[in-house]
Amino acid sequence: MSRAFALRRSFKLSGTGKHPFAYKFFHSTQLLHQEQINTITNEKTKGILGNQNLEEQLRKLRILLQQHRIENAKGILSTLIHKTSVSELYTQFQASPTKPIYSDLLLMVYLESKLINEAQELYYLIRNDKKFPSLSCFNVFLESLNSLRMYKKTLEVFCDVMNWGIRVDRFSYGKAIQSAVKVGDLGKALELLGCMRRGRLNPNEFVYNVVIGGLCKEKRVVEARKLFDEMLERRIGPSKVTYNILMDGYCKVGKLDEAFKLREKMKSDNVEPNIVTFNTLLSGLCKSGKMEEVDCVVEEMKGYGFVPDGFTYSILFDGHSRCDDVNSSLVLYEEAVKKGVQLNEYTSSVLLNGLCKKGKTDKAVEILKKMMENGLTPTEVLFNTVLSGYCKEGNMEKAYSTIDEMEISGVKPSCVTFNTLIAKFCELGMMKDAKEWLRKMLEKPVSPTVQTYNILIDGYGRKRDFVRCFEILEEMESNGVKPNVITYGTLINSLCKDGRLLEADVVLNDMINRAVKPNAQVYNMLIDGHCMRGTMSNAFLCFEKMLESDIETTLVTYNTLINGFCKKGMIKEAEDLAAHILVKGLTPDVITYNSLISAYSDAGDTEKCFQTYEKMKTSGIKPTMNTIHPLIRVSKKGKNGLVLIEKIVQEMSRMDLSPDRVVYNELIHCYALHGEVQKSLAMHVEMVERGIPSDKRTFNSLVMVRLNEGKCQEAKDLVDQMKANNIVPNDETYNILVEGHCKLKDFSGAHIWYREMVDNGLLPVANICNELLSGLREEGRLQEAQIICSEMSSKGIEACNTTEDLSATGSK
């Protein structure tokens, strides 16, 4: 037998212990086998002993429950729940008369031990047996779920109980209603409130407060007030919490008068305010910019013995910031320092942010240093606020030094820090610097987020460097960062603005293939891009694709398409879409109406223009200057143009709309055409007084006015003024000058303007040229006339006076 064969055979027999070769080489096998047997035996012994111990514990438990010694029973269960499964413990008392008490006790022990998953398992075991815990135990279960923010589960359990027809109490309803409000299902909360009323369970203050709070959060203050009044009718006295909730609701929707009326009612009902009451009112005043009333509330607050806290100061700092009153913020800060008020990070950031927004970043840094000296712990948020301020000011050197200060202070720059700098460089188009700071970011090391890449794609997109944009998309993928809807939307927006609609469509398809669902904004960008190009069929295809994808169309979608159709003169299609807005449950806005009015104006349909304008006003939509411009354009074409324009201007005054340059130009021009010299000049004076600079059209109309008056020198002065203002006279200017001088029989003056016009590469219209030729011929200036005629002919303009006519006139 070969050695190799013997080895193989020995390995085969090694487990039998019969072969001497096997024993020689594997003598430890028997010992190992014996150890395994001992282990198994010990485990079995332990299992038997464990079962015996469990039986003993359960026997004791039964005795204790029969003797109603609940606390002792609870002690045993508190030990068993960590050693025995839920189902095993539950089934032990299956046939025992103490089963209901035992089930309740077991559920309570799980809840008190914070074992919510086990508690849920037990609850459903009880329910599967078509049993129900005691109401008190059930309420503790609901309370536990609610306190752990398991609001959906709370509602699910409560609705299960209701479906079984089990009567619950006010507490159960309270927890269910609170959960419904927390998940944002106010409809369910109100439904449950109705169930309480029908079941003759009077809602308590807690329930009312929860629902009123939910309604106020959604700005449904009218409904919230009805519930408040219902409380009063049911003689449930609202507490300061109720008043504060409703006052806050009024403040958030800007109904400050109602908030202060409620405060007066609070006084008359002898309900004592707290600091939240005053902070709520102060917040409402500050957000509405009513800083003059703030001091009165602060004084009243102090009268009740309340000292303004950090949150009070943050509200006041924010109020002054909204009113651009930096000085008052600084005075307030000094006051807080003198009073020894410790401003926390949030309050400090509000103050610093307000200063930075107004370009006072240096002052913000000075204050931050003082705060840090007084014990404020510097944070990333505070430094980032300062950094953002310097970036807004364009002071990049100080922005860099802010990052150095961060690191010296032991605060590590975050992704937000680097994103702020990179975003600024992208905004400035300084993509090399943006790339450099991305490199520094990686060196720190701070990993770029999807926001970082989105900023870069936007920056390169603005520079039309789309190759780099696509490279960044690849980098994101390779770095494990998934592009989101903003990533693709940013790229699509840049492509659309550059007219690269084919590439934009490709990106959209890639986006969908990668399971990133486009939103309405992405489709709106594409639709707008096609509308700008005038390819309405493609725009409408995008619209249909949007509908097929179950993406909710917005008013912006419809307005974009309507505007596109209007610009193409496709009024019927625009009207059909406008009608569909109402079908979708949306409301046309000023943009919708302005697009239609502009289209009717371009089509010369005065009647529809004004019909749509009236409909717009009756719908409660205030016209804008973009409404007025097309109305004036269409009005001036009619017989009573000036009358209509004056009427529109009067309406503008009633609507607090100030005329802009376009309106003034139309008025000046119309008055000039109708020979209303003084009115035309008065309009120009008013225009100048309002700080609206004159443009080419203004000067052309004024030149016409002066020539109508026969004031040629004043007309020339206006042309000189145009030139001094770097406004180059155009062919219309010269046509007015030549024609005006011709009408005044000043053909020499007309000829001078004609020569300047030609020297500037411009030519008069044929009829004005003929007037000049006729005048020169009458004055015997045939050579000049012949030159003009030759010039016109060489430019392809056929004047009525030919060279032969002029020669014939000369021979006579």
Tab-separated table of C-alpha atoms in Angstrom, residues 530-784:
chain	number	residue	atom	x	y	z
A	530	HIS	CA	-39.525	75.585	-26.092
A	531	CYS	CA	-41.883	78.566	-25.752
A	532	MET	CA	-38.927	80.962	-25.898
A	533	ARG	CA	-37.824	79.266	-29.117
A	534	GLY	CA	-41.381	79.427	-30.433
A	535	THR	CA	-41.555	75.639	-30.876
A	536	MET	CA	-45.002	75.332	-29.349
A	537	SER	CA	-45.585	71.774	-30.568
A	538	ASN	CA	-42.565	70.615	-28.530
A	539	ALA	CA	-43.699	72.682	-25.552
A	540	PHE	CA	-47.080	70.982	-25.681
A	541	LEU	CA	-45.437	67.540	-25.953
A	542	CYS	CA	-43.608	68.309	-22.690
A	543	PHE	CA	-46.937	69.304	-21.156
A	544	GLU	CA	-48.532	66.000	-22.229
A	545	LYS	CA	-45.542	64.028	-20.921
A	546	MET	CA	-45.949	65.838	-17.616
A	547	LEU	CA	-49.608	64.788	-17.426
A	548	GLU	CA	-48.755	61.154	-18.336
A	549	SER	CA	-46.165	61.080	-15.519
A	550	ASP	CA	-48.846	62.074	-12.963
A	551	ILE	CA	-46.915	65.216	-12.106
A	552	GLU	CA	-49.241	67.929	-10.897
A	553	THR	CA	-49.321	70.825	-13.347
A	554	THR	CA	-49.056	74.235	-11.709
A	555	LEU	CA	-50.301	77.683	-12.616
A	556	VAL	CA	-46.748	78.432	-13.825
A	557	THR	CA	-47.102	75.557	-16.327
A	558	TYR	CA	-50.296	76.988	-17.794
A	559	ASN	CA	-49.061	80.591	-17.748
A	560	THR	CA	-45.869	79.614	-19.585
A	561	LEU	CA	-47.814	77.831	-22.329
A	562	ILE	CA	-50.448	80.581	-22.569
A	563	ASN	CA	-47.727	83.221	-22.902
A	564	GLY	CA	-45.978	81.132	-25.568
A	565	PHE	CA	-49.180	80.710	-27.596
A	566	CYS	CA	-49.984	84.413	-27.237
A	567	LYS	CA	-46.577	85.464	-28.553
A	568	LYS	CA	-47.091	83.207	-31.573
A	569	GLY	CA	-50.529	84.749	-32.180
A	570	MET	CA	-52.221	81.404	-31.373
A	571	ILE	CA	-54.954	83.085	-29.354
A	572	LYS	CA	-57.527	80.275	-29.606
A	573	GLU	CA	-55.085	77.757	-28.082
A	574	ALA	CA	-54.225	80.264	-25.334
A	575	GLU	CA	-57.914	80.776	-24.543
A	576	ASP	CA	-58.515	77.003	-24.355
A	577	LEU	CA	-55.667	76.588	-21.882
A	578	ALA	CA	-56.887	79.538	-19.803
A	579	ALA	CA	-60.283	77.842	-19.527
A	580	HIS	CA	-58.552	74.603	-18.456
A	581	ILE	CA	-56.943	76.433	-15.522
A	582	LEU	CA	-60.356	76.645	-13.838
A	583	VAL	CA	-61.103	72.976	-14.625
A	584	LYS	CA	-57.904	72.041	-12.763
A	585	GLY	CA	-59.130	73.949	-9.724
A	586	LEU	CA	-56.503	76.666	-10.136
A	587	THR	CA	-57.158	80.400	-10.302
A	588	PRO	CA	-55.830	82.585	-13.155
A	589	ASP	CA	-53.490	85.286	-11.871
A	590	VAL	CA	-52.210	88.611	-13.169
A	591	ILE	CA	-49.718	86.853	-15.480
A	592	THR	CA	-52.516	84.839	-17.128
A	593	TYR	CA	-54.591	87.945	-17.812
A	594	ASN	CA	-51.613	90.043	-18.923
A	595	SER	CA	-50.614	87.428	-21.530
A	596	LEU	CA	-54.125	87.382	-23.016
A	597	ILE	CA	-54.495	91.180	-22.962
A	598	SER	CA	-51.113	91.543	-24.714
A	599	ALA	CA	-52.153	89.029	-27.407
A	600	TYR	CA	-55.467	90.826	-28.022
A	601	SER	CA	-53.554	94.117	-28.198
A	602	ASP	CA	-51.104	92.752	-30.792
A	603	ALA	CA	-54.084	91.497	-32.806
A	604	GLY	CA	-55.698	94.961	-32.624
A	605	ASP	CA	-58.774	93.551	-30.835
A	606	THR	CA	-59.605	96.523	-28.585
A	607	GLU	CA	-62.924	95.059	-27.462
A	608	LYS	CA	-61.469	91.787	-26.150
A	609	CYS	CA	-58.584	93.686	-24.597
A	610	PHE	CA	-60.895	95.738	-22.423
A	611	GLN	CA	-63.307	92.845	-21.751
A	612	THR	CA	-60.426	90.794	-20.325
A	613	TYR	CA	-59.202	93.832	-18.397
A	614	GLU	CA	-62.627	94.292	-16.760
A	615	LYS	CA	-62.880	90.568	-15.979
A	616	MET	CA	-59.460	90.756	-14.365
A	617	LYS	CA	-60.548	93.587	-12.076
A	618	THR	CA	-63.851	91.922	-11.105
A	619	SER	CA	-61.834	88.791	-10.187
A	620	GLY	CA	-60.045	90.893	-7.580
A	621	ILE	CA	-56.706	90.889	-9.400
A	622	LYS	CA	-54.849	94.178	-9.336
A	623	PRO	CA	-53.475	95.205	-12.763
A	624	THR	CA	-49.747	95.873	-13.160
A	625	MET	CA	-47.792	98.001	-15.597
A	626	ASN	CA	-47.626	94.950	-17.884
A	627	THR	CA	-51.433	95.172	-18.036
A	628	ILE	CA	-51.410	98.880	-18.826
A	629	HIS	CA	-48.819	98.826	-21.647
A	630	PRO	CA	-50.807	96.645	-24.111
A	631	LEU	CA	-54.002	98.561	-23.261
A	632	ILE	CA	-52.304	101.826	-24.225
A	633	ARG	CA	-50.810	100.247	-27.375
A	634	VAL	CA	-54.212	99.131	-28.638
A	635	SER	CA	-55.955	102.346	-27.528
A	636	LYS	CA	-53.758	104.697	-29.530
A	637	LYS	CA	-54.701	102.884	-32.738
A	638	GLY	CA	-58.375	103.826	-32.401
A	639	LYS	CA	-60.234	107.040	-33.269
A	640	ASN	CA	-60.579	108.050	-29.620
A	641	GLY	CA	-57.086	106.935	-28.705
A	642	LEU	CA	-56.129	109.918	-26.583
A	643	VAL	CA	-59.425	109.800	-24.658
A	644	LEU	CA	-58.953	106.085	-23.895
A	645	ILE	CA	-55.336	106.577	-22.810
A	646	GLU	CA	-56.290	109.432	-20.475
A	647	LYS	CA	-59.019	107.227	-18.983
A	648	ILE	CA	-56.487	104.427	-18.382
A	649	VAL	CA	-54.087	106.850	-16.689
A	650	GLN	CA	-56.906	108.072	-14.401
A	651	GLU	CA	-57.672	104.452	-13.447
A	652	MET	CA	-53.989	103.904	-12.738
A	653	SER	CA	-54.100	106.739	-10.231
A	654	ARG	CA	-57.076	105.155	-8.440
A	655	MET	CA	-55.201	101.836	-8.291
A	656	ASP	CA	-52.015	103.482	-6.901
A	657	LEU	CA	-50.089	102.628	-10.065
A	658	SER	CA	-47.533	105.276	-10.991
A	659	PRO	CA	-46.906	105.813	-14.727
A	660	ASP	CA	-43.560	104.514	-15.932
A	661	ARG	CA	-41.478	105.707	-18.872
A	662	VAL	CA	-43.520	103.697	-21.395
A	663	VAL	CA	-46.779	105.352	-20.255
A	664	TYR	CA	-45.243	108.835	-20.172
A	665	ASN	CA	-43.792	108.344	-23.653
A	666	GLU	CA	-47.180	107.314	-25.043
A	667	LEU	CA	-48.876	110.305	-23.434
A	668	ILE	CA	-46.223	112.750	-24.635
A	669	HIS	CA	-46.392	111.262	-28.142
A	670	CYS	CA	-50.187	111.247	-28.325
A	671	TYR	CA	-50.425	114.817	-27.076
A	672	ALA	CA	-47.786	115.809	-29.645
A	673	LEU	CA	-49.714	114.129	-32.488
A	674	HIS	CA	-52.929	115.872	-31.421
A	675	GLY	CA	-51.220	119.247	-31.178
A	676	GLU	CA	-51.630	119.389	-27.375
A	677	VAL	CA	-48.276	121.116	-26.929
A	678	GLN	CA	-48.673	122.261	-23.311
A	679	LYS	CA	-49.988	118.896	-22.110
A	680	SER	CA	-47.130	117.139	-23.854
A	681	LEU	CA	-44.535	119.401	-22.204
A	682	ALA	CA	-46.278	119.116	-18.817
A	683	MET	CA	-46.099	115.319	-19.017
A	684	HIS	CA	-42.369	115.554	-19.680
A	685	VAL	CA	-41.833	117.842	-16.691
A	686	GLU	CA	-43.777	115.405	-14.461
A	687	MET	CA	-41.733	112.511	-15.820
A	688	VAL	CA	-38.432	114.267	-15.010
A	689	GLU	CA	-39.658	115.279	-11.536
A	690	ARG	CA	-40.376	111.626	-10.779
A	691	GLY	CA	-36.790	110.743	-11.621
A	692	ILE	CA	-37.623	108.865	-14.825
A	693	PRO	CA	-34.892	109.525	-17.431
A	694	SER	CA	-35.872	110.427	-20.979
A	695	ASP	CA	-35.040	107.960	-23.741
A	696	LYS	CA	-34.938	108.188	-27.548
A	697	ARG	CA	-38.715	107.968	-27.865
A	698	THR	CA	-39.202	110.778	-25.344
A	699	PHE	CA	-36.827	113.098	-27.215
A	700	ASN	CA	-38.367	112.254	-30.592
A	701	SER	CA	-41.825	113.230	-29.307
A	702	LEU	CA	-40.488	116.450	-27.772
A	703	VAL	CA	-38.701	117.363	-31.016
A	704	MET	CA	-42.031	116.903	-32.789
A	705	VAL	CA	-43.728	119.175	-30.216
A	706	ARG	CA	-41.161	121.955	-30.657
A	707	LEU	CA	-41.357	121.795	-34.449
A	708	ASN	CA	-45.178	121.893	-34.254
A	709	GLU	CA	-44.720	125.124	-32.301
A	710	GLY	CA	-42.361	126.385	-35.007
A	711	LYS	CA	-39.468	126.456	-32.521
A	712	CYS	CA	-36.636	125.067	-34.633
A	713	GLN	CA	-33.836	126.156	-32.305
A	714	GLU	CA	-35.509	124.409	-29.334
A	715	ALA	CA	-35.811	121.267	-31.483
A	716	LYS	CA	-32.080	121.473	-32.273
A	717	ASP	CA	-31.309	121.975	-28.557
A	718	LEU	CA	-33.188	118.753	-27.805
A	719	VAL	CA	-31.127	116.856	-30.389
A	720	ASP	CA	-27.951	118.278	-28.844
A	721	GLN	CA	-29.201	117.172	-25.406
A	722	MET	CA	-29.837	113.671	-26.759
A	723	LYS	CA	-26.282	113.467	-28.017
A	724	ALA	CA	-24.911	114.822	-24.725
A	725	ASN	CA	-26.804	112.028	-22.916
A	726	ASN	CA	-25.217	109.437	-25.239
A	727	ILE	CA	-28.557	108.821	-26.946
A	728	VAL	CA	-27.873	108.450	-30.665
A	729	PRO	CA	-30.609	109.947	-32.898
A	730	ASN	CA	-32.236	107.293	-35.094
A	731	ASP	CA	-33.999	107.431	-38.469
A	732	GLU	CA	-37.269	108.399	-36.713
A	733	THR	CA	-35.555	111.410	-35.114
A	734	TYR	CA	-34.247	112.655	-38.463
A	735	ASN	CA	-37.527	111.967	-40.274
A	736	ILE	CA	-39.317	114.123	-37.677
A	737	LEU	CA	-36.727	116.884	-38.115
A	738	VAL	CA	-36.790	116.848	-41.921
A	739	GLU	CA	-40.586	116.648	-42.099
A	740	GLY	CA	-41.025	119.312	-39.399
A	741	HIS	CA	-38.787	121.806	-41.195
A	742	CYS	CA	-40.510	121.057	-44.501
A	743	LYS	CA	-43.906	121.842	-42.975
A	744	LEU	CA	-42.472	125.133	-41.752
A	745	LYS	CA	-41.213	125.772	-45.318
A	746	ASP	CA	-37.685	125.822	-43.910
A	747	PHE	CA	-36.197	123.649	-46.628
A	748	SER	CA	-32.665	124.829	-45.869
A	749	GLY	CA	-33.028	123.522	-42.302
A	750	ALA	CA	-34.630	120.335	-43.601
A	751	HIS	CA	-31.717	119.874	-46.018
A	752	ILE	CA	-29.160	120.295	-43.202
A	753	TRP	CA	-30.858	117.542	-41.157
A	754	TYR	CA	-31.142	115.397	-44.281
A	755	ARG	CA	-27.398	115.682	-44.921
A	756	GLU	CA	-26.597	114.720	-41.266
A	757	MET	CA	-28.976	111.807	-41.572
A	758	VAL	CA	-27.303	110.487	-44.734
A	759	ASP	CA	-23.824	111.039	-43.251
A	760	ASN	CA	-24.893	108.778	-40.344
A	761	GLY	CA	-25.901	106.040	-42.783
A	762	LEU	CA	-29.653	106.638	-42.493
A	763	LEU	CA	-32.239	107.495	-45.151
A	764	PRO	CA	-35.596	109.271	-44.928
A	765	VAL	CA	-38.859	107.587	-45.901
A	766	ALA	CA	-40.008	108.228	-49.471
A	767	ASN	CA	-42.871	110.648	-48.757
A	768	ILE	CA	-40.692	112.900	-46.546
A	769	CYS	CA	-37.949	112.801	-49.149
A	770	ASN	CA	-40.468	113.914	-51.778
A	771	GLU	CA	-41.565	116.830	-49.580
A	772	LEU	CA	-37.952	117.971	-49.336
A	773	LEU	CA	-37.383	117.553	-53.081
A	774	SER	CA	-40.507	119.540	-53.913
A	775	GLY	CA	-39.459	122.332	-51.550
A	776	LEU	CA	-35.949	122.544	-52.937
A	777	ARG	CA	-37.323	122.574	-56.505
A	778	GLU	CA	-39.699	125.396	-55.648
A	779	GLU	CA	-36.777	127.379	-54.252
A	780	GLY	CA	-34.760	126.657	-57.384
A	781	ARG	CA	-32.164	124.568	-55.568
A	782	LEU	CA	-32.131	122.012	-58.376
A	783	GLN	CA	-28.570	120.796	-57.959
A	784	GLU	CA	-29.177	119.852	-54.291
